[in-house]
CSV table of C-alpha atoms and ligand atoms in Angstrom, one decimal:
chain,number,residue,atom,x,y,z
A,147,MET,CA,0.0,0.0,0.0
A,148,THR,CA,1.4,3.5,-0.9
A,149,PRO,CA,1.7,5.6,2.3
A,150,HIS,CA,-0.5,8.6,2.4
A,151,PRO,CA,1.3,11.9,1.6
A,152,PHE,CA,1.6,14.3,4.5
A,153,GLN,CA,-1.0,17.1,4.4
A,154,THR,CA,-1.4,20.1,6.6
A,155,ASP,CA,-3.1,23.5,6.8
A,156,ASP,CA,-0.2,24.8,8.9
A,157,PRO,CA,2.8,25.8,6.7
A,158,ARG,CA,5.1,25.7,9.8
A,159,LEU,CA,4.7,21.9,9.9
A,160,VAL,CA,6.0,21.4,6.4
A,161,PRO,CA,9.8,21.7,7.1
A,162,ILE,CA,9.2,19.7,10.3
A,163,ALA,CA,7.6,16.9,8.3
A,164,GLU,CA,10.6,16.8,6.0
A,165,LYS,CA,12.9,16.4,9.0
A,166,VAL,CA,10.7,13.7,10.5
A,167,ALA,CA,10.7,11.8,7.2
A,168,ALA,CA,14.5,12.0,7.1
A,169,ASN,CA,14.7,10.9,10.7
A,170,GLU,CA,16.4,14.1,11.8
A,171,ARG,CA,16.4,15.6,15.2
A,172,LEU,CA,13.9,18.4,16.0
A,173,THR,CA,14.9,21.6,17.7
A,174,ALA,CA,13.3,23.4,20.7
A,175,GLU,CA,11.7,25.9,18.2
A,176,GLU,CA,10.2,23.1,16.3
A,177,GLY,CA,8.9,21.6,19.5
A,178,LEU,CA,7.1,24.8,20.2
A,179,ALA,CA,5.6,24.9,16.8
A,180,LEU,CA,4.2,21.4,17.4
A,181,TYR,CA,2.6,22.5,20.6
A,182,ARG,CA,1.1,25.6,19.0
A,183,SER,CA,0.0,24.2,15.6
A,184,PRO,CA,-3.7,24.4,15.1
A,185,ASP,CA,-3.4,21.3,13.0
A,186,VAL,CA,-3.4,18.6,15.7
A,187,LEU,CA,-4.2,15.9,13.3
A,188,ALA,CA,-1.1,16.6,11.2
A,189,VAL,CA,1.0,16.6,14.4
A,190,GLY,CA,-0.5,13.3,15.3
A,191,TRP,CA,0.1,12.0,11.7
A,192,LEU,CA,3.8,12.8,12.0
A,193,ALA,CA,4.0,11.1,15.4
A,194,ASN,CA,2.2,8.1,14.2
A,195,SER,CA,4.7,7.8,11.3
A,196,VAL,CA,7.5,7.6,13.8
A,197,ARG,CA,5.6,5.2,16.0
A,198,GLU,CA,5.0,2.9,13.1
A,199,ARG,CA,8.6,3.1,11.9
A,200,LEU,CA,9.7,1.9,15.3
A,201,HIS,CA,7.0,-0.6,16.2
A,202,GLY,CA,4.7,-1.2,13.3
A,203,ASP,CA,1.3,-2.0,14.8
A,204,VAL,CA,2.6,-3.6,17.9
A,205,THR,CA,1.2,-2.2,21.2
A,206,TYR,CA,2.7,-3.2,24.4
A,207,PHE,CA,1.0,-3.9,27.7
A,208,ASN,CA,1.9,-5.8,30.9
A,209,VAL,CA,0.3,-7.5,33.8
A,210,ASN,CA,1.3,-5.5,36.8
A,211,ARG,CA,0.4,-4.6,40.3
A,212,HIS,CA,0.9,-1.3,42.1
A,213,ILE,CA,2.0,-1.3,45.7
A,214,ASN,CA,2.1,2.0,47.6
A,215,PRO,CA,3.6,1.0,51.0
A,216,THR,CA,2.9,4.4,52.6
A,217,ASN,CA,1.1,7.7,51.8
A,218,VAL,CA,2.9,9.5,54.7
A,219,CYS,CA,5.0,12.2,53.0
A,220,VAL,CA,6.9,15.2,54.2
A,221,ALA,CA,7.0,16.8,50.8
A,222,ALA,CA,3.4,18.3,50.9
A,223,CYS,CA,3.5,18.9,47.1
A,224,ARG,CA,0.7,21.2,45.9
A,225,LEU,CA,0.2,18.9,42.9
A,226,CYS,CA,-0.6,15.8,45.0
A,227,ALA,CA,-3.7,14.4,46.6
A,228,PHE,CA,-2.1,11.2,47.7
A,229,GLY,CA,0.4,12.3,50.4
A,230,ARG,CA,-0.7,12.8,54.1
A,231,SER,CA,1.3,14.1,57.0
A,232,LYS,CA,2.1,11.7,59.7
A,233,GLY,CA,-0.9,11.1,62.0
A,234,ALA,CA,-3.4,12.9,59.6
A,235,ASP,CA,-6.7,11.4,58.7
A,236,GLY,CA,-6.3,8.7,56.1
A,237,ALA,CA,-2.5,8.4,56.6
A,238,TYR,CA,-1.3,4.7,56.4
A,239,THR,CA,1.9,2.8,56.4
A,240,MET,CA,1.9,-0.9,55.6
A,241,ALA,CA,3.6,-3.3,57.9
A,242,LEU,CA,6.0,-5.5,55.8
A,243,GLU,CA,3.7,-8.5,56.1
A,244,GLN,CA,0.8,-6.4,54.9
A,245,ALA,CA,2.8,-5.2,51.8
A,246,TRP,CA,3.8,-8.7,50.9
A,247,GLU,CA,0.1,-9.8,51.3
A,248,THR,CA,-0.9,-6.9,49.1
A,249,ALA,CA,1.6,-8.2,46.5
A,250,ALA,CA,0.2,-11.7,46.8
A,251,SER,CA,-3.4,-10.6,46.2
A,252,GLY,CA,-2.6,-9.7,42.6
A,253,TYR,CA,-0.4,-12.8,42.1
A,254,SER,CA,-3.3,-15.0,41.1
A,255,GLU,CA,-3.3,-13.1,37.7
A,256,ALA,CA,0.4,-14.1,37.4
A,257,VAL,CA,1.7,-10.5,37.4
A,258,THR,CA,5.1,-10.0,35.9
A,259,GLU,CA,5.8,-6.7,37.6
A,260,PHE,CA,5.4,-5.0,41.0
A,261,HIS,CA,5.4,-1.2,40.6
A,262,ILE,CA,6.3,0.2,44.0
A,263,VAL,CA,6.2,3.9,44.9
A,264,GLY,CA,5.2,5.8,48.0
A,265,GLY,CA,5.5,8.9,50.2
A,266,LEU,CA,8.6,10.4,51.7
A,267,HIS,CA,8.1,9.0,55.2
A,268,PRO,CA,10.0,10.9,57.9
A,269,ASP,CA,10.7,7.9,60.2
A,270,LEU,CA,10.8,4.7,58.2
A,271,PRO,CA,14.4,3.5,58.1
A,272,PHE,CA,16.1,2.5,54.9
A,273,GLU,CA,16.1,-1.1,56.2
A,274,TYR,CA,12.3,-1.1,55.9
A,275,PHE,CA,12.5,-0.6,52.2
A,276,LEU,CA,15.4,-3.1,51.8
A,277,ASP,CA,13.4,-5.7,53.7
A,278,LEU,CA,10.3,-4.9,51.7
A,279,VAL,CA,12.1,-5.6,48.5
A,280,ARG,CA,14.0,-8.6,49.9
A,281,GLY,CA,10.8,-10.2,51.1
A,282,LEU,CA,9.2,-9.7,47.7
A,283,ARG,CA,12.2,-11.1,45.9
A,284,GLN,CA,12.1,-14.2,48.1
A,285,ARG,CA,8.3,-14.8,47.8
A,286,PHE,CA,8.0,-13.9,44.1
A,287,PRO,CA,11.3,-14.7,42.5
A,288,ARG,CA,10.0,-14.4,38.9
A,289,VAL,CA,8.3,-11.0,39.3
A,290,HIS,CA,10.2,-7.9,38.2
A,291,ILE,CA,10.5,-5.3,40.9
A,292,LYS,CA,10.2,-1.8,39.5
A,293,ALA,CA,10.6,0.4,42.6
A,294,PHE,CA,11.2,3.8,44.0
A,295,THR,CA,11.3,7.1,42.0
A,296,MET,CA,14.4,9.2,41.8
A,297,VAL,CA,12.8,11.4,44.5
A,298,GLU,CA,12.4,8.5,46.9
A,299,VAL,CA,16.0,7.3,46.3
A,300,ALA,CA,17.4,10.8,46.9
A,301,PHE,CA,15.3,11.0,50.1
A,302,LEU,CA,16.4,7.6,51.4
A,303,ALA,CA,20.0,8.4,50.6
A,304,LYS,CA,19.9,11.6,52.7
A,305,ARG,CA,18.2,9.8,55.6
A,306,ALA,CA,20.6,6.8,55.5
A,307,LYS,CA,23.6,9.2,55.1
A,308,LEU,CA,24.7,7.4,51.9
A,309,THR,CA,25.5,8.7,48.5
A,310,ILE,CA,23.0,8.2,45.7
A,311,PRO,CA,25.1,5.4,44.1
A,312,GLN,CA,25.6,3.7,47.4
A,313,THR,CA,21.8,3.8,48.0
A,314,LEU,CA,21.0,2.5,44.5
A,315,ILE,CA,23.6,-0.3,45.0
A,316,ARG,CA,21.9,-1.4,48.2
A,317,LEU,CA,18.5,-1.3,46.6
A,318,LYS,CA,19.7,-3.3,43.6
A,319,GLU,CA,21.3,-5.9,45.9
A,320,ALA,CA,18.0,-6.3,47.8
A,321,GLY,CA,16.2,-7.0,44.5
A,322,VAL,CA,15.2,-3.8,42.7
A,323,ASP,CA,15.3,-4.5,39.0
A,324,SER,CA,14.4,-1.1,37.5
A,325,MET,CA,12.9,2.2,38.4
A,326,PRO,CA,9.6,3.9,37.6
A,327,GLY,CA,9.5,7.4,36.0
A,328,GLY,CA,7.7,9.4,38.6
A,329,GLY,CA,8.7,12.5,40.5
A,330,ALA,CA,10.1,14.3,37.4
A,331,GLU,CA,7.1,16.7,37.3
A,332,ILE,CA,8.4,19.7,35.4
A,333,PHE,CA,12.1,20.5,35.6
A,334,ALA,CA,11.9,24.3,35.3
A,335,ASP,CA,12.6,25.8,38.7
A,336,ARG,CA,9.9,28.5,38.4
A,337,VAL,CA,7.2,25.9,38.1
A,338,ARG,CA,8.7,23.3,40.3
A,339,HIS,CA,8.9,25.8,43.2
A,340,LEU,CA,5.1,26.3,43.0
A,341,ILE,CA,3.9,22.7,42.5
A,342,CYS,CA,6.5,20.6,44.5
A,343,ASP,CA,8.8,23.0,46.4
A,344,HIS,CA,10.2,20.4,48.8
A,345,LYS,CA,11.1,17.8,46.2
A,346,ILE,CA,14.6,17.4,44.8
A,347,ASP,CA,15.1,19.9,41.9
A,348,GLY,CA,15.2,19.0,38.2
A,349,SER,CA,19.0,18.6,38.0
A,350,GLU,CA,19.0,16.3,41.1
A,351,TRP,CA,16.3,14.2,39.5
A,352,LEU,CA,18.4,13.9,36.3
A,353,GLU,CA,21.6,13.2,38.3
A,354,THR,CA,19.9,10.4,40.2
A,355,ALA,CA,18.6,8.9,36.9
A,356,ARG,CA,22.1,9.2,35.5
A,357,ALA,CA,23.5,7.3,38.5
A,358,ALA,CA,20.9,4.6,38.2
A,359,HIS,CA,21.6,4.1,34.5
A,360,ASN,CA,25.3,4.0,35.2
A,361,LEU,CA,24.7,1.1,37.6
A,362,GLY,CA,22.8,-0.8,34.9
A,363,LEU,CA,19.3,0.0,36.3
A,364,ARG,CA,16.9,0.9,33.5
A,365,SER,CA,14.2,3.5,34.3
A,366,ASN,CA,11.2,5.4,32.9
A,367,ALA,CA,10.7,9.1,32.8
A,368,THR,CA,7.5,11.2,33.3
A,369,MET,CA,6.4,14.8,32.9
A,370,LEU,CA,3.4,16.2,34.7
A,371,TYR,CA,1.6,18.7,32.5
A,372,GLY,CA,-1.7,20.6,32.4
A,373,HIS,CA,-1.2,22.8,35.5
A,374,ILE,CA,0.8,26.1,35.5
A,375,GLU,CA,3.6,25.2,33.1
A,376,ASN,CA,3.8,26.7,29.6
A,377,ASP,CA,4.9,25.3,26.3
A,378,GLU,CA,8.6,26.4,26.8
A,379,ASP,CA,8.7,24.5,30.1
A,380,ARG,CA,7.4,21.3,28.4
A,381,VAL,CA,9.9,21.6,25.6
A,382,ASP,CA,12.7,22.2,28.1
A,383,HIS,CA,11.7,19.2,30.1
A,384,LEU,CA,11.6,16.9,27.0
A,385,LEU,CA,14.9,18.1,25.7
A,386,LYS,CA,16.6,17.6,29.1
A,387,LEU,CA,15.4,14.0,29.1
A,388,ARG,CA,16.6,13.6,25.5
A,389,ALA,CA,20.1,14.9,26.4
A,390,LEU,CA,20.4,12.5,29.3
A,391,GLN,CA,19.2,9.6,27.1
A,392,ASP,CA,21.9,10.5,24.5
A,393,GLU,CA,24.4,10.0,27.3
A,394,THR,CA,23.2,6.9,29.1
A,395,GLY,CA,20.6,5.1,26.9
A,396,GLY,CA,19.0,4.0,30.2
A,397,PHE,CA,15.4,5.3,29.7
A,398,GLN,CA,12.9,2.8,28.4
A,399,THR,CA,9.6,4.6,28.3
A,400,PHE,CA,8.3,8.2,28.5
A,401,ILE,CA,5.0,8.7,30.2
A,402,PRO,CA,3.3,12.1,30.0
A,403,LEU,CA,1.0,12.5,33.0
A,404,ALA,CA,-2.0,14.9,32.9
A,405,PHE,CA,-2.5,16.8,36.1
A,406,HIS,CA,-5.6,15.8,38.1
A,407,PRO,CA,-6.6,18.7,40.3
A,408,ASP,CA,-9.3,17.2,42.6
A,409,ASN,CA,-8.4,17.2,46.3
A,410,THR,CA,-5.2,19.1,45.7
A,411,PRO,CA,-4.4,22.7,46.7
A,412,LEU,CA,-4.5,23.5,42.9
A,413,ASP,CA,-8.1,22.3,42.6
A,414,HIS,CA,-9.1,25.6,41.0
A,415,LEU,CA,-7.2,24.6,37.8
A,416,PRO,CA,-9.2,23.0,35.0
A,417,ARG,CA,-8.5,19.4,33.9
A,418,THR,CA,-6.7,18.9,30.6
A,419,THR,CA,-8.8,18.2,27.6
A,420,GLY,CA,-8.7,15.2,25.3
A,421,LEU,CA,-6.9,17.1,22.6
A,422,THR,CA,-4.2,18.4,25.0
A,423,ASP,CA,-3.6,14.8,26.1
A,424,ILE,CA,-3.4,13.5,22.5
A,425,ARG,CA,-1.1,16.3,21.4
A,426,GLN,CA,1.2,15.7,24.4
A,427,ILE,CA,1.6,12.1,23.3
A,428,ALA,CA,2.4,13.2,19.8
A,429,VAL,CA,4.9,15.9,20.7
A,430,SER,CA,6.6,13.5,23.1
A,431,ARG,CA,7.0,10.9,20.3
A,432,LEU,CA,8.4,13.5,17.9
A,433,LEU,CA,10.9,15.2,20.3
A,434,LEU,CA,12.1,12.1,22.2
A,435,ASP,CA,13.7,10.5,19.2
A,436,ASN,CA,16.0,8.4,21.3
A,437,PHE,CA,13.3,6.9,23.7
A,438,PRO,CA,12.2,3.5,22.5
A,439,HIS,CA,8.6,3.8,24.0
A,440,ILE,CA,5.9,6.3,24.6
A,441,LYS,CA,3.2,5.2,27.1
A,442,ALA,CA,-0.4,6.3,27.1
A,443,TYR,CA,-1.1,5.5,30.7
A,444,TRP,CA,-4.8,4.5,30.5
A,445,GLN,CA,-5.5,5.1,34.2
A,446,MET,CA,-4.5,8.8,33.8
A,447,MET,CA,-5.9,9.4,30.3
A,448,THR,CA,-9.0,7.2,30.5
A,449,ALA,CA,-9.1,4.0,28.4
A,450,LYS,CA,-10.9,5.8,25.6
A,451,ILE,CA,-8.3,8.6,25.1
A,452,ALA,CA,-5.5,6.1,25.6
A,453,GLN,CA,-6.9,4.0,22.7
A,454,ILE,CA,-6.8,7.1,20.4
A,455,ALA,CA,-3.3,7.9,21.6
A,456,LEU,CA,-2.2,4.6,20.0
A,457,ARG,CA,-2.7,6.3,16.7
A,458,PHE,CA,-0.9,9.5,17.8
A,459,GLY,CA,2.5,8.2,18.8
A,460,ALA,CA,2.0,5.9,21.7
A,461,ASP,CA,3.1,2.2,21.5
A,462,ASP,CA,2.4,1.2,25.1
A,463,ILE,CA,-0.8,1.4,27.2
A,464,ASP,CA,0.7,0.3,30.6
A,465,GLY,CA,-0.9,-2.6,32.4
A,466,THR,CA,-3.6,-4.2,34.4
A,467,VAL,CA,-2.3,-2.0,37.3
A,468,THR,CA,-4.6,-3.4,40.0
A,469,GLU,CA,-5.3,-0.8,42.7
A,470,GLU,CA,-4.1,2.5,41.5
A,471,LYS,CA,-4.2,5.1,44.3
A,472,ILE,CA,-2.4,8.3,43.3
A,473,TYR,CA,-4.8,9.3,40.5
A,474,HIS,CA,-7.9,8.1,42.3
A,475,ASP,CA,-7.1,10.3,45.3
A,476,ALA,CA,-6.9,13.2,42.8
A,477,GLY,CA,-10.3,12.4,41.3
A,478,ALA,CA,-9.7,9.9,38.5
A,479,THR,CA,-12.9,8.1,37.5
A,480,THR,CA,-11.2,5.2,35.7
A,481,PRO,CA,-11.4,1.8,37.2
A,482,GLN,CA,-8.5,0.9,39.6
A,483,GLY,CA,-7.5,-1.9,37.4
A,484,MET,CA,-8.3,-3.7,34.2
A,485,ARG,CA,-8.3,-7.3,33.1
A,486,ARG,CA,-5.7,-8.5,30.7
A,487,ASP,CA,-8.3,-9.5,28.0
A,488,GLU,CA,-10.0,-6.1,28.3
A,489,LEU,CA,-6.7,-4.4,27.7
A,490,MET,CA,-6.1,-6.6,24.6
A,491,ARG,CA,-9.6,-5.8,23.3
A,492,LEU,CA,-9.0,-2.0,23.6
A,493,ILE,CA,-5.7,-2.4,21.7
A,494,ALA,CA,-7.1,-4.6,19.0
A,495,ALA,CA,-10.1,-2.3,18.5
A,496,ALA,CA,-7.7,0.5,17.8
A,497,GLY,CA,-6.4,-1.6,14.9
A,498,ARG,CA,-3.2,-2.4,16.7
A,499,VAL,CA,-1.6,-5.8,17.7
A,500,PRO,CA,-1.4,-6.3,21.5
A,501,LEU,CA,1.8,-7.8,22.7
A,502,GLU,CA,2.2,-8.6,26.4
A,503,ARG,CA,5.6,-7.6,27.6
A,504,ASP,CA,7.6,-7.8,30.8
A,505,THR,CA,9.1,-4.7,32.3
A,506,LEU,CA,12.1,-4.9,30.0
A,507,TYR,CA,10.0,-5.4,26.9
A,508,HIS,CA,10.6,-9.1,26.5
A,509,ALA,CA,7.6,-10.8,25.0
A,510,VAL,CA,5.5,-12.8,27.5
A,511,THR,CA,3.7,-16.0,26.5
A,512,ARG,CA,1.1,-17.5,28.7
A,513,THR,CA,-0.1,-20.9,29.4
A,514,ASP,CA,-3.2,-21.4,31.6
A,515,ALA,CA,-1.1,-21.7,34.8
A,516,THR,CA,1.9,-19.5,34.3
A,517,PHE,CA,3.8,-17.2,32.0
A,518,ILE,CA,7.0,-17.6,30.0
A,519,VAL,CA,9.3,-14.7,29.2
A,520,ALA,CA,11.1,-14.9,25.9
A,521,VAL,CA,14.6,-13.4,26.3
B,645,V47,O1,5.3,11.4,40.3
B,645,V47,C1,0.9,12.9,41.5
B,645,V47,C2,2.0,12.2,39.4
B,645,V47,C3,3.3,10.3,39.5
B,645,V47,C4,-0.9,13.8,40.7
B,645,V47,O2,7.1,4.4,35.3
B,645,V47,C5,-0.1,13.3,39.7
B,645,V47,O3,5.8,3.0,34.3
B,645,V47,C6,-1.7,14.0,38.2
B,645,V47,O4,5.0,8.2,37.9
B,645,V47,N1,-2.4,14.5,39.1
B,645,V47,C7,3.3,8.9,39.9
B,645,V47,N2,-0.5,13.4,38.4
B,645,V47,C8,2.8,8.0,38.7
B,645,V47,C9,4.0,7.6,37.9
B,645,V47,C10,3.8,6.5,36.9
B,645,V47,C11,2.6,6.0,36.6
B,645,V47,C12,2.4,5.0,35.7
B,645,V47,C13,3.5,4.3,35.2
B,645,V47,C14,4.8,4.8,35.6
B,645,V47,C15,6.0,4.0,35.1
B,645,V47,C16,5.0,5.9,36.4
B,645,V47,O5,2.0,10.8,39.4
B,645,V47,C17,3.9,11.3,40.4
B,645,V47,C18,3.3,12.6,39.9
B,645,V47,O6,4.0,13.1,38.8
B,645,V47,N3,0.9,12.7,40.2
B,645,V47,N4,-0.3,13.6,41.9
B,645,V47,C19,-2.1,14.5,40.4
B,645,V47,N5,-2.9,15.1,41.3
């Protein structure tokens, strides 16, 4: 079949389209043009051409379980509805046994990944987190442990009086296999001060990711958008990630996260619209030319928008998730988990080919009783 020629009402996209066709890197100015173009469909078409060049019709998903060991957090970020101060209503911290039981309650679906993130607890010792991971590794030797954001690692390092690499080495020895992409928010100081003042700054986040990659830990990266950032801040964020990826090659997947304002101090802000979300996926695919994967996180976007995103640059839809908390505390109306066959149906209905992956993107084949990872 002859590919469709590129068509647009926006003349600024024509030279960008030529660069995309030639597989050339886009500049910050071109990134801004993509955010500002009225022709969202043309931006999506370009992103889809890159997505299909890299992955054809394949769309990745996994069978995973989220575990949030504590919501007690000293950071008190204005963007967040999940964190609680110690002793506040609704604050919780799982005993280790409880965390392992939570993990086991998703195991009947033969999960291949535990996704573990939580608050910055003022008192929990580093040993708690090491024991948590060791216990999971011992009980579920075949499940990949994707645990702790750069923000949590930097906090644990400070509390344990260790360097970042020492902290990462200890976590890795305990059983951490890779790291999720959270906590990146927006790197620009001006915005970061207003939405998450007490978190590590953007350069510390990047430095922690660099250290993780240098130790052989792969990670994801995120960007929180749809609050008080502007297009320049978004482009700056994406290009900083691209520069680090040039250096380390350690990022697997980029996940743009739409801000959910409910129950946060920023609840006067409107929610993002479907088109903002779709455009964000497309611009991410086009600017992050060295990231293998762009994820449309269905819990955050809704399953319906995530499905459309699979034609605007995304090649991954995340997983079954089971018990999402961070977005639901902030007003998400999506279900807290989805069955494997339903995820596959969504992907197939978008005209794509579902492929179950493990965290490191090896294909997973299932028999009735278990799963086999093709390496
Ligand atoms: O870091 C917190 C964001 C992130 C809100 O690596 C909020 O595979 C919107 O990072 N509205 C955690 N966003 C989630 C995350 C993630 C999710 C799925 C997959 C992966 C992965 C990573 O959620 C936080 C923050 O950026 N967040 N509060 C809120 N009110």
